[in-house]
Amino acid sequence: MPTVFIQKGYQFFFYTADLDEPIHVHVEKSGKNAKFWVHSIGMAMNGGFREHELNEIKRIINRHANEIIARWHEEQSKRDDR
């Protein structure tokens, strides 16, 4: 479960088992979690975040999309090298 970054208390991370899916990032904070597709910045799953939190998460993903995508490919490459 590689962490991409932590911002405003939100942890943004991947599950390595998900690397065959379209690029997405999981987010956790205070026992809540969500999954967001990166290219369309659309929510795939919400586990308790309120609307204003989801909007903040979307803004953070938008600002860090290139970093998330680069890390996604890096993690895929590590997995493929095994």
Short mmCIF file of N, CA and C in Angstrom, two decimals:
data_model
loop_
_atom_site.label_atom_id
_atom_site.label_comp_id
_atom_site.label_asym_id
_atom_site.label_seq_id
_atom_site.Cartn_x
_atom_site.Cartn_y
_atom_site.Cartn_z
N MET A 1 0.84 -1.16 0.00
CA MET A 1 0.00 0.00 0.00
C MET A 1 0.90 1.24 0.00
N PRO A 2 1.47 1.59 -1.14
CA PRO A 2 2.36 2.75 -1.20
C PRO A 2 1.60 4.07 -1.04
N THR A 3 2.08 4.90 -0.12
CA THR A 3 1.53 6.24 0.07
C THR A 3 2.15 7.16 -0.97
N VAL A 4 1.31 7.88 -1.69
CA VAL A 4 1.79 8.84 -2.68
C VAL A 4 2.16 10.14 -1.97
N PHE A 5 1.26 10.64 -1.13
CA PHE A 5 1.53 11.82 -0.32
C PHE A 5 0.44 11.96 0.73
N ILE A 6 0.70 12.82 1.70
CA ILE A 6 -0.29 13.17 2.72
C ILE A 6 -0.43 14.69 2.69
N GLN A 7 -1.67 15.15 2.59
CA GLN A 7 -1.92 16.59 2.57
C GLN A 7 -3.19 16.89 3.36
N LYS A 8 -3.12 17.89 4.22
CA LYS A 8 -4.26 18.31 5.05
C LYS A 8 -4.85 17.13 5.82
N GLY A 9 -3.99 16.20 6.20
CA GLY A 9 -4.42 15.03 6.95
C GLY A 9 -4.98 13.90 6.11
N TYR A 10 -5.15 14.11 4.82
CA TYR A 10 -5.63 13.07 3.91
C TYR A 10 -4.43 12.26 3.42
N GLN A 11 -4.52 10.94 3.53
CA GLN A 11 -3.48 10.06 3.00
C GLN A 11 -3.94 9.58 1.62
N PHE A 12 -3.12 9.81 0.61
CA PHE A 12 -3.40 9.39 -0.76
C PHE A 12 -2.48 8.21 -1.06
N PHE A 13 -3.06 7.08 -1.47
CA PHE A 13 -2.26 5.87 -1.64
C PHE A 13 -2.88 4.95 -2.69
N PHE A 14 -2.11 3.92 -3.05
CA PHE A 14 -2.54 2.88 -3.99
C PHE A 14 -2.58 1.54 -3.28
N TYR A 15 -3.38 0.63 -3.79
CA TYR A 15 -3.28 -0.78 -3.48
C TYR A 15 -2.59 -1.41 -4.68
N THR A 16 -1.49 -2.10 -4.47
CA THR A 16 -0.75 -2.66 -5.60
C THR A 16 -1.59 -3.67 -6.38
N ALA A 17 -2.55 -4.31 -5.75
CA ALA A 17 -3.42 -5.25 -6.46
C ALA A 17 -4.33 -4.55 -7.46
N ASP A 18 -4.50 -3.23 -7.32
CA ASP A 18 -5.39 -2.46 -8.20
C ASP A 18 -4.70 -1.90 -9.43
N LEU A 19 -3.40 -2.15 -9.60
CA LEU A 19 -2.65 -1.48 -10.65
C LEU A 19 -3.04 -1.90 -12.07
N ASP A 20 -3.91 -2.91 -12.20
CA ASP A 20 -4.42 -3.28 -13.52
C ASP A 20 -5.68 -2.49 -13.88
N GLU A 21 -6.23 -1.78 -12.92
CA GLU A 21 -7.41 -0.95 -13.16
C GLU A 21 -6.97 0.39 -13.76
N PRO A 22 -7.94 1.19 -14.24
CA PRO A 22 -7.58 2.56 -14.65
C PRO A 22 -6.97 3.31 -13.47
N ILE A 23 -6.18 4.33 -13.76
CA ILE A 23 -5.45 5.05 -12.72
C ILE A 23 -6.43 5.69 -11.73
N HIS A 24 -6.21 5.36 -10.46
CA HIS A 24 -7.03 5.91 -9.39
C HIS A 24 -6.20 5.99 -8.12
N VAL A 25 -6.74 6.68 -7.14
CA VAL A 25 -6.05 6.83 -5.86
C VAL A 25 -7.08 6.65 -4.74
N HIS A 26 -6.63 6.01 -3.68
CA HIS A 26 -7.45 5.85 -2.48
C HIS A 26 -7.08 6.96 -1.51
N VAL A 27 -8.06 7.39 -0.72
CA VAL A 27 -7.86 8.48 0.24
C VAL A 27 -8.45 8.05 1.57
N GLU A 28 -7.70 8.29 2.65
CA GLU A 28 -8.19 8.01 3.99
C GLU A 28 -7.92 9.18 4.92
N LYS A 29 -8.84 9.38 5.84
CA LYS A 29 -8.65 10.36 6.91
C LYS A 29 -9.69 10.09 7.99
N SER A 30 -9.25 9.99 9.22
CA SER A 30 -10.14 9.85 10.37
C SER A 30 -11.15 8.71 10.20
N GLY A 31 -10.68 7.58 9.69
CA GLY A 31 -11.55 6.41 9.54
C GLY A 31 -12.47 6.44 8.33
N LYS A 32 -12.40 7.52 7.55
CA LYS A 32 -13.20 7.61 6.32
C LYS A 32 -12.30 7.29 5.13
N ASN A 33 -12.90 6.81 4.04
CA ASN A 33 -12.10 6.47 2.87
C ASN A 33 -12.90 6.72 1.60
N ALA A 34 -12.15 6.87 0.51
CA ALA A 34 -12.77 7.06 -0.79
C ALA A 34 -11.79 6.59 -1.86
N LYS A 35 -12.32 6.38 -3.04
CA LYS A 35 -11.51 6.00 -4.21
C LYS A 35 -11.90 6.94 -5.34
N PHE A 36 -10.88 7.53 -5.97
CA PHE A 36 -11.11 8.49 -7.06
C PHE A 36 -10.36 8.08 -8.31
N TRP A 37 -11.05 8.13 -9.45
CA TRP A 37 -10.40 7.98 -10.75
C TRP A 37 -9.65 9.28 -11.00
N VAL A 38 -8.44 9.20 -11.50
CA VAL A 38 -7.61 10.40 -11.63
C VAL A 38 -7.88 11.16 -12.92
N HIS A 39 -8.03 10.47 -14.04
CA HIS A 39 -8.17 11.19 -15.32
C HIS A 39 -9.44 12.02 -15.39
N SER A 40 -10.51 11.54 -14.85
CA SER A 40 -11.75 12.32 -14.87
C SER A 40 -12.04 12.95 -13.52
N ILE A 41 -11.16 12.69 -12.55
CA ILE A 41 -11.33 13.11 -11.16
C ILE A 41 -12.77 12.86 -10.73
N GLY A 42 -13.17 11.62 -10.90
CA GLY A 42 -14.50 11.19 -10.48
C GLY A 42 -14.39 10.21 -9.33
N MET A 43 -15.36 10.27 -8.45
CA MET A 43 -15.36 9.39 -7.30
C MET A 43 -15.88 8.02 -7.68
N ALA A 44 -15.15 6.99 -7.33
CA ALA A 44 -15.58 5.62 -7.57
C ALA A 44 -16.28 5.05 -6.34
N MET A 45 -15.90 5.53 -5.14
CA MET A 45 -16.45 5.00 -3.91
C MET A 45 -16.25 6.01 -2.79
N ASN A 46 -17.26 6.16 -1.94
CA ASN A 46 -17.14 7.05 -0.78
C ASN A 46 -17.53 6.28 0.47
N GLY A 47 -16.64 6.29 1.44
CA GLY A 47 -16.89 5.62 2.71
C GLY A 47 -16.96 6.62 3.85
N GLY A 48 -17.83 7.62 3.75
CA GLY A 48 -18.09 8.48 4.88
C GLY A 48 -17.69 9.94 4.77
N PHE A 49 -17.00 10.34 3.70
CA PHE A 49 -16.64 11.75 3.57
C PHE A 49 -17.87 12.59 3.26
N ARG A 50 -17.89 13.80 3.80
CA ARG A 50 -18.96 14.75 3.50
C ARG A 50 -18.63 15.49 2.20
N GLU A 51 -19.64 16.13 1.66
CA GLU A 51 -19.50 16.80 0.36
C GLU A 51 -18.34 17.80 0.34
N HIS A 52 -18.20 18.61 1.38
CA HIS A 52 -17.12 19.61 1.39
C HIS A 52 -15.75 18.93 1.44
N GLU A 53 -15.66 17.77 2.11
CA GLU A 53 -14.40 17.03 2.14
C GLU A 53 -14.10 16.45 0.77
N LEU A 54 -15.12 15.92 0.11
CA LEU A 54 -14.93 15.36 -1.24
C LEU A 54 -14.47 16.44 -2.21
N ASN A 55 -15.03 17.63 -2.09
CA ASN A 55 -14.61 18.73 -2.96
C ASN A 55 -13.15 19.10 -2.70
N GLU A 56 -12.73 19.10 -1.44
CA GLU A 56 -11.33 19.39 -1.10
C GLU A 56 -10.42 18.30 -1.67
N ILE A 57 -10.81 17.05 -1.54
CA ILE A 57 -10.02 15.94 -2.07
C ILE A 57 -9.88 16.07 -3.58
N LYS A 58 -10.95 16.40 -4.27
CA LYS A 58 -10.90 16.58 -5.73
C LYS A 58 -9.91 17.68 -6.11
N ARG A 59 -9.93 18.79 -5.36
CA ARG A 59 -8.99 19.88 -5.64
C ARG A 59 -7.54 19.42 -5.44
N ILE A 60 -7.30 18.66 -4.38
CA ILE A 60 -5.95 18.15 -4.11
C ILE A 60 -5.52 17.20 -5.22
N ILE A 61 -6.39 16.30 -5.63
CA ILE A 61 -6.06 15.37 -6.71
C ILE A 61 -5.77 16.13 -8.00
N ASN A 62 -6.56 17.13 -8.28
CA ASN A 62 -6.34 17.93 -9.49
C ASN A 62 -4.96 18.58 -9.48
N ARG A 63 -4.56 19.13 -8.33
CA ARG A 63 -3.25 19.78 -8.22
C ARG A 63 -2.11 18.78 -8.30
N HIS A 64 -2.33 17.55 -7.90
CA HIS A 64 -1.27 16.55 -7.84
C HIS A 64 -1.44 15.42 -8.87
N ALA A 65 -2.28 15.62 -9.86
CA ALA A 65 -2.57 14.55 -10.82
C ALA A 65 -1.31 14.02 -11.50
N ASN A 66 -0.42 14.90 -11.93
CA ASN A 66 0.80 14.43 -12.60
C ASN A 66 1.66 13.57 -11.67
N GLU A 67 1.75 13.98 -10.42
CA GLU A 67 2.51 13.20 -9.43
C GLU A 67 1.87 11.84 -9.20
N ILE A 68 0.55 11.80 -9.08
CA ILE A 68 -0.16 10.54 -8.87
C ILE A 68 0.06 9.61 -10.05
N ILE A 69 -0.08 10.13 -11.25
CA ILE A 69 0.08 9.32 -12.46
C ILE A 69 1.51 8.78 -12.56
N ALA A 70 2.49 9.63 -12.28
CA ALA A 70 3.89 9.19 -12.34
C ALA A 70 4.15 8.09 -11.32
N ARG A 71 3.64 8.23 -10.10
CA ARG A 71 3.83 7.21 -9.08
C ARG A 71 3.11 5.92 -9.44
N TRP A 72 1.94 6.04 -10.07
CA TRP A 72 1.18 4.86 -10.51
C TRP A 72 2.05 4.03 -11.47
N HIS A 73 2.62 4.71 -12.47
CA HIS A 73 3.46 4.01 -13.44
C HIS A 73 4.71 3.44 -12.79
N GLU A 74 5.27 4.17 -11.83
CA GLU A 74 6.44 3.67 -11.10
C GLU A 74 6.10 2.39 -10.34
N GLU A 75 4.95 2.38 -9.68
CA GLU A 75 4.53 1.18 -8.93
C GLU A 75 4.24 0.02 -9.87
N GLN A 76 3.62 0.30 -11.03
CA GLN A 76 3.38 -0.75 -12.02
C GLN A 76 4.70 -1.35 -12.48
N SER A 77 5.67 -0.51 -12.74
CA SER A 77 6.97 -0.96 -13.22
C SER A 77 7.66 -1.84 -12.17
N LYS A 78 7.57 -1.47 -10.89
CA LYS A 78 8.14 -2.29 -9.82
C LYS A 78 7.50 -3.66 -9.79
N ARG A 79 6.19 -3.67 -9.93
CA ARG A 79 5.46 -4.95 -9.90
C ARG A 79 5.83 -5.81 -11.10
N ASP A 80 5.97 -5.19 -12.27
CA ASP A 80 6.29 -5.93 -13.49
C ASP A 80 7.70 -6.50 -13.47
N ASP A 81 8.60 -5.86 -12.69
CA ASP A 81 9.98 -6.32 -12.60
C ASP A 81 10.13 -7.55 -11.71
N ARG A 82 9.12 -7.90 -10.96
CA ARG A 82 9.22 -9.05 -10.05
C ARG A 82 9.11 -10.35 -10.76
#
